[in-house]
Amino acid sequence: MTTIRYQRQHFELGAGQSVLDCLTGHGVPVPHSCRAGVCQTCLMRATEGTVPPAASQLGLKDSLKLANHFLACLCQPDGDLAVALPDDEHTAVHAIVRKLELLNHDIMLVELECRQPLEYRAGQFINLVRDSAHVRSYSLASVPRLDKHLQLHVRRLPQGRVSGWIHEELQIGQNVEVRGPAGDCLYVPGKPGQPLLLVGTGSGLAPLYGILRDALDLGHIGPVRLFHGSRDLHGLYLTDELRELERRFAQFTYYPCLSGADVPAGCTAGRVHEAALRETPNLKGWRVYLCGHPDMVKTTRKKAFLAGAALQEIHADAFNVSHA
Ligand SMILES: Cc1cc2nc3c(=O)[nH]c(=O)nc-3n(C[C@H](O)[C@H](O)[C@H](O)COP(=O)(O)OP(=O)(O)OC[C@H]3O[C@@H](n4cnc5c(N)ncnc54)[C@H](O)[C@@H]3O)c2cc1C
């Protein structure tokens, strides 16, 4: 029998269970979100025992690995393990809220000034801590060279414990803790002529906006197409900024896509991934970025591959939300 010790309590690990399943199954409130090793919100630290390194430390920075951190959702230890929440010294970056501004009816721009340097790339994500049990991933719309502060686009979900807190309670000047960055949905310099396709729904525009400005600022000269999808006009945002980029950069085209019945001039009718593939039916040689609703990301990844994009050229961030 393998046991997990957490805060002086012992829990028996069931067959095939992860540390996260075991703890949450016993009602222990540890932070988590995607349960798939992507969001890193279930980061924990082993204080005794050994974690399987290859499986449970996937994608972690070396400094975290050396300090015995692991992802609880991926960790299925062979022997007894004592675990704790992550060590602030290795993970926490303190930041001050500098701006809160609605970008449309349900998406808030959050600007954070970090008190310590945070090295990141546009398109990666950070984890924002509401309290020790509520940590959520938000993608970075900012570009370190171009923007003074971190920029997040947070969509309010009905009954959302963290997005609701951000929209209703967070105040300018408030101190918050962030962790990260993580993720590899980012612009990779070196192929300035390669065509880029960016497809996103809702606040999935956040990483795409960062990647787009990063690429254009680094002198990308190949065609860049951004498809942003919403049901109606109210769901679109940053349209003026994107139109302005279109004017400044001839290689860039912006396609606002509306899936509802009312489609004004200047917008493309239909669901965003269908519009993207209709306009770009042959994706051989393209690099593709997909961000936002998990169903859209899953469907489009498959369709982009079938349209000729190489799997290693398809970068995706599915905004999985917790179902706890
Ligand atoms: C890598 C990554 C990057 C992300 N980046 C962003 C980002 O840039 N911007 C952003 O807004 N979010 C982003 N997310 C999602 C974000 O991390 C949170 O999951 C989201 O804000 C909801 O958290 P919450 O605490 O408000 O909701 P919770 O309290 O966790 O959930 C609220 C309720 O909503 C339900 N629900 C689930 N899916 C939906 C849905 N699609 N619509 C309505 N209700 C639903 C849940 O099941 C639950 O009952 C990202 C997620 C990942 C994994």
PDB file of N, CA and C and ligand atoms in Angstrom, residues 33-34 38-39 125 136-139 153-155 157-164 203 206-207 293 317-324, ligand 1:
ATOM      1  N   SER A  33      -6.299  22.556 -12.120  1.00  0.00           N
ATOM      2  CA  SER A  33      -7.201  23.047 -13.156  1.00  0.00           C
ATOM      3  C   SER A  33      -7.332  22.009 -14.273  1.00  0.00           C
ATOM      4  N   CYS A  34      -6.324  21.886 -15.163  1.00  0.00           N
ATOM      5  CA  CYS A  34      -6.539  21.081 -16.372  1.00  0.00           C
ATOM      6  C   CYS A  34      -6.461  19.574 -16.125  1.00  0.00           C
ATOM      7  N   VAL A  38      -0.741  20.348 -18.217  1.00  0.00           N
ATOM      8  CA  VAL A  38      -0.490  21.527 -19.044  1.00  0.00           C
ATOM      9  C   VAL A  38      -0.373  22.788 -18.192  1.00  0.00           C
ATOM     10  N   CYS A  39      -1.375  23.023 -17.332  1.00  0.00           N
ATOM     11  CA  CYS A  39      -1.488  24.345 -16.696  1.00  0.00           C
ATOM     12  C   CYS A  39      -0.516  24.543 -15.529  1.00  0.00           C
ATOM     13  N   PHE A 125       2.036  31.410 -20.646  1.00  0.00           N
ATOM     14  CA  PHE A 125       1.038  31.756 -19.637  1.00  0.00           C
ATOM     15  C   PHE A 125       1.663  31.796 -18.249  1.00  0.00           C
ATOM     16  N   ARG A 136      -5.089  29.845 -11.211  1.00  0.00           N
ATOM     17  CA  ARG A 136      -5.560  29.645 -12.583  1.00  0.00           C
ATOM     18  C   ARG A 136      -4.539  30.185 -13.582  1.00  0.00           C
ATOM     19  N   SER A 137      -4.519  29.567 -14.761  1.00  0.00           N
ATOM     20  CA  SER A 137      -3.589  29.970 -15.822  1.00  0.00           C
ATOM     21  C   SER A 137      -4.185  31.090 -16.670  1.00  0.00           C
ATOM     22  N   TYR A 138      -3.380  32.096 -16.990  1.00  0.00           N
ATOM     23  CA  TYR A 138      -3.795  33.141 -17.931  1.00  0.00           C
ATOM     24  C   TYR A 138      -2.639  33.433 -18.891  1.00  0.00           C
ATOM     25  N   SER A 139      -2.976  33.530 -20.171  1.00  0.00           N
ATOM     26  CA  SER A 139      -1.950  33.715 -21.201  1.00  0.00           C
ATOM     27  C   SER A 139      -1.485  35.157 -21.242  1.00  0.00           C
ATOM     28  N   HIS A 153      -5.844  38.822 -20.569  1.00  0.00           N
ATOM     29  CA  HIS A 153      -7.237  39.038 -20.951  1.00  0.00           C
ATOM     30  C   HIS A 153      -8.045  37.960 -20.231  1.00  0.00           C
ATOM     31  N   VAL A 154      -8.852  38.357 -19.278  1.00  0.00           N
ATOM     32  CA  VAL A 154      -9.568  37.362 -18.472  1.00  0.00           C
ATOM     33  C   VAL A 154     -11.061  37.409 -18.768  1.00  0.00           C
ATOM     34  N   ARG A 155     -11.581  36.275 -19.252  1.00  0.00           N
ATOM     35  CA  ARG A 155     -13.020  36.197 -19.521  1.00  0.00           C
ATOM     36  C   ARG A 155     -13.745  35.755 -18.261  1.00  0.00           C
ATOM     37  N   LEU A 157     -16.326  33.797 -16.277  1.00  0.00           N
ATOM     38  CA  LEU A 157     -17.180  32.619 -16.446  1.00  0.00           C
ATOM     39  C   LEU A 157     -18.300  32.677 -15.418  1.00  0.00           C
ATOM     40  N   PRO A 158     -19.481  32.175 -15.764  1.00  0.00           N
ATOM     41  CA  PRO A 158     -20.547  32.142 -14.764  1.00  0.00           C
ATOM     42  C   PRO A 158     -20.080  31.315 -13.556  1.00  0.00           C
ATOM     43  N   GLN A 159     -20.212  31.839 -12.392  1.00  0.00           N
ATOM     44  CA  GLN A 159     -19.747  31.187 -11.140  1.00  0.00           C
ATOM     45  C   GLN A 159     -18.232  30.934 -11.121  1.00  0.00           C
ATOM     46  N   GLY A 160     -17.507  31.614 -11.963  1.00  0.00           N
ATOM     47  CA  GLY A 160     -16.051  31.408 -12.003  1.00  0.00           C
ATOM     48  C   GLY A 160     -15.407  31.911 -10.718  1.00  0.00           C
ATOM     49  N   ARG A 161     -14.713  31.027 -10.023  1.00  0.00           N
ATOM     50  CA  ARG A 161     -14.171  31.416  -8.716  1.00  0.00           C
ATOM     51  C   ARG A 161     -13.004  32.385  -8.845  1.00  0.00           C
ATOM     52  N   VAL A 162     -12.185  32.212  -9.873  1.00  0.00           N
ATOM     53  CA  VAL A 162     -11.059  33.142 -10.025  1.00  0.00           C
ATOM     54  C   VAL A 162     -11.409  34.257 -11.022  1.00  0.00           C
ATOM     55  N   SER A 163     -12.018  33.905 -12.152  1.00  0.00           N
ATOM     56  CA  SER A 163     -12.361  34.979 -13.112  1.00  0.00           C
ATOM     57  C   SER A 163     -13.392  35.926 -12.496  1.00  0.00           C
ATOM     58  N   GLY A 164     -14.322  35.405 -11.694  1.00  0.00           N
ATOM     59  CA  GLY A 164     -15.305  36.259 -11.018  1.00  0.00           C
ATOM     60  C   GLY A 164     -14.618  37.184 -10.020  1.00  0.00           C
ATOM     61  N   SER A 203     -11.211  34.929 -25.230  1.00  0.00           N
ATOM     62  CA  SER A 203      -9.961  35.455 -24.680  1.00  0.00           C
ATOM     63  C   SER A 203      -8.748  34.678 -25.199  1.00  0.00           C
ATOM     64  N   ALA A 206      -5.694  36.528 -26.456  1.00  0.00           N
ATOM     65  CA  ALA A 206      -4.582  37.049 -25.638  1.00  0.00           C
ATOM     66  C   ALA A 206      -3.206  36.560 -26.121  1.00  0.00           C
ATOM     67  N   PRO A 207      -2.954  35.248 -26.125  1.00  0.00           N
ATOM     68  CA  PRO A 207      -1.626  34.810 -26.569  1.00  0.00           C
ATOM     69  C   PRO A 207      -1.366  35.134 -28.034  1.00  0.00           C
ATOM     70  N   HIS A 293     -11.107  27.933 -26.735  1.00  0.00           N
ATOM     71  CA  HIS A 293     -11.990  26.851 -26.305  1.00  0.00           C
ATOM     72  C   HIS A 293     -11.392  25.478 -26.666  1.00  0.00           C
ATOM     73  N   ASP A 317      -2.849  26.122 -27.297  1.00  0.00           N
ATOM     74  CA  ASP A 317      -3.154  26.268 -25.878  1.00  0.00           C
ATOM     75  C   ASP A 317      -4.657  26.156 -25.731  1.00  0.00           C
ATOM     76  N   ALA A 318      -5.094  25.009 -25.205  1.00  0.00           N
ATOM     77  CA  ALA A 318      -6.527  24.849 -24.929  1.00  0.00           C
ATOM     78  C   ALA A 318      -6.796  25.438 -23.557  1.00  0.00           C
ATOM     79  N   PHE A 319      -7.779  26.342 -23.476  1.00  0.00           N
ATOM     80  CA  PHE A 319      -8.078  26.974 -22.188  1.00  0.00           C
ATOM     81  C   PHE A 319      -8.974  26.053 -21.363  1.00  0.00           C
ATOM     82  N   ASN A 320      -8.421  24.891 -20.991  1.00  0.00           N
ATOM     83  CA  ASN A 320      -9.205  23.959 -20.177  1.00  0.00           C
ATOM     84  C   ASN A 320      -9.570  24.614 -18.864  1.00  0.00           C
ATOM     85  N   VAL A 321     -10.799  24.448 -18.438  1.00  0.00           N
ATOM     86  CA  VAL A 321     -11.168  24.971 -17.124  1.00  0.00           C
ATOM     87  C   VAL A 321     -11.495  23.793 -16.213  1.00  0.00           C
ATOM     88  N   SER A 322     -11.370  24.024 -14.918  1.00  0.00           N
ATOM     89  CA  SER A 322     -11.560  22.931 -13.969  1.00  0.00           C
ATOM     90  C   SER A 322     -13.042  22.539 -13.934  1.00  0.00           C
ATOM     91  N   HIS A 323     -13.283  21.296 -13.651  1.00  0.00           N
ATOM     92  CA  HIS A 323     -14.669  20.866 -13.488  1.00  0.00           C
ATOM     93  C   HIS A 323     -14.892  20.417 -12.051  1.00  0.00           C
ATOM     94  N   ALA A 324     -14.061  20.928 -11.137  1.00  0.00           N
ATOM     95  CA  ALA A 324     -14.191  20.537  -9.721  1.00  0.00           C
ATOM     96  C   ALA A 324     -15.337  21.299  -9.080  1.00  0.00           C
TER      97      ALA A 324
HETATM   98  C1  LIG B   1      -2.814  27.170 -20.554  1.00  0.00           C
HETATM   99  C2  LIG B   1      -4.085  27.932 -20.215  1.00  0.00           C
HETATM  100  C3  LIG B   1      -4.191  29.273 -20.532  1.00  0.00           C
HETATM  101  C4  LIG B   1      -5.340  29.979 -20.227  1.00  0.00           C
HETATM  102  N1  LIG B   1      -5.426  31.293 -20.583  1.00  0.00           N
HETATM  103  C5  LIG B   1      -6.570  31.982 -20.341  1.00  0.00           C
HETATM  104  C6  LIG B   1      -6.684  33.365 -20.757  1.00  0.00           C
HETATM  105  O1  LIG B   1      -5.767  33.967 -21.314  1.00  0.00           O
HETATM  106  N2  LIG B   1      -7.859  33.991 -20.498  1.00  0.00           N
HETATM  107  C7  LIG B   1      -8.926  33.365 -19.880  1.00  0.00           C
HETATM  108  O2  LIG B   1      -9.974  34.014 -19.678  1.00  0.00           O
HETATM  109  N3  LIG B   1      -8.820  32.063 -19.471  1.00  0.00           N
HETATM  110  C8  LIG B   1      -7.674  31.375 -19.673  1.00  0.00           C
HETATM  111  N4  LIG B   1      -7.577  30.057 -19.260  1.00  0.00           N
HETATM  112  C9  LIG B   1      -8.665  29.477 -18.449  1.00  0.00           C
HETATM  113  C10 LIG B   1      -8.442  29.894 -16.955  1.00  0.00           C
HETATM  114  O3  LIG B   1      -7.258  29.266 -16.474  1.00  0.00           O
HETATM  115  C11 LIG B   1      -9.561  29.463 -16.009  1.00  0.00           C
HETATM  116  O4  LIG B   1      -9.822  28.107 -16.178  1.00  0.00           O
HETATM  117  C12 LIG B   1     -10.839  30.266 -16.212  1.00  0.00           C
HETATM  118  O5  LIG B   1     -10.606  31.659 -15.937  1.00  0.00           O
HETATM  119  C13 LIG B   1     -11.947  29.770 -15.270  1.00  0.00           C
HETATM  120  O6  LIG B   1     -11.511  29.824 -13.945  1.00  0.00           O
HETATM  121  P1  LIG B   1     -12.573  30.180 -12.798  1.00  0.00           P
HETATM  122  O7  LIG B   1     -11.897  29.914 -11.493  1.00  0.00           O
HETATM  123  O8  LIG B   1     -13.152  31.521 -12.998  1.00  0.00           O
HETATM  124  O9  LIG B   1     -13.735  29.127 -13.059  1.00  0.00           O
HETATM  125  P2  LIG B   1     -14.063  27.822 -12.179  1.00  0.00           P
HETATM  126  O10 LIG B   1     -14.550  28.275 -10.844  1.00  0.00           O
HETATM  127  O11 LIG B   1     -12.894  26.889 -12.223  1.00  0.00           O
HETATM  128  O12 LIG B   1     -15.239  27.171 -13.047  1.00  0.00           O
HETATM  129  C14 LIG B   1     -16.519  27.817 -13.105  1.00  0.00           C
HETATM  130  C15 LIG B   1     -17.557  26.923 -13.757  1.00  0.00           C
HETATM  131  O13 LIG B   1     -17.561  27.116 -15.175  1.00  0.00           O
HETATM  132  C16 LIG B   1     -17.681  25.864 -15.822  1.00  0.00           C
HETATM  133  N5  LIG B   1     -17.161  25.958 -17.189  1.00  0.00           N
HETATM  134  C17 LIG B   1     -16.220  25.212 -17.752  1.00  0.00           C
HETATM  135  N6  LIG B   1     -15.986  25.589 -18.995  1.00  0.00           N
HETATM  136  C18 LIG B   1     -16.778  26.615 -19.256  1.00  0.00           C
HETATM  137  C19 LIG B   1     -16.991  27.435 -20.387  1.00  0.00           C
HETATM  138  N7  LIG B   1     -16.257  27.292 -21.501  1.00  0.00           N
HETATM  139  N8  LIG B   1     -17.924  28.404 -20.307  1.00  0.00           N
HETATM  140  C20 LIG B   1     -18.643  28.569 -19.206  1.00  0.00           C
HETATM  141  N9  LIG B   1     -18.467  27.820 -18.082  1.00  0.00           N
HETATM  142  C21 LIG B   1     -17.562  26.844 -18.112  1.00  0.00           C
HETATM  143  C22 LIG B   1     -16.851  24.978 -14.931  1.00  0.00           C
HETATM  144  O14 LIG B   1     -17.141  23.621 -15.176  1.00  0.00           O
HETATM  145  C23 LIG B   1     -17.298  25.441 -13.544  1.00  0.00           C
HETATM  146  O15 LIG B   1     -18.502  24.837 -13.183  1.00  0.00           O
HETATM  147  C24 LIG B   1      -6.421  29.332 -19.567  1.00  0.00           C
HETATM  148  C25 LIG B   1      -6.305  27.976 -19.224  1.00  0.00           C
HETATM  149  C26 LIG B   1      -5.162  27.278 -19.547  1.00  0.00           C
HETATM  150  C27 LIG B   1      -5.079  25.818 -19.176  1.00  0.00           C
END
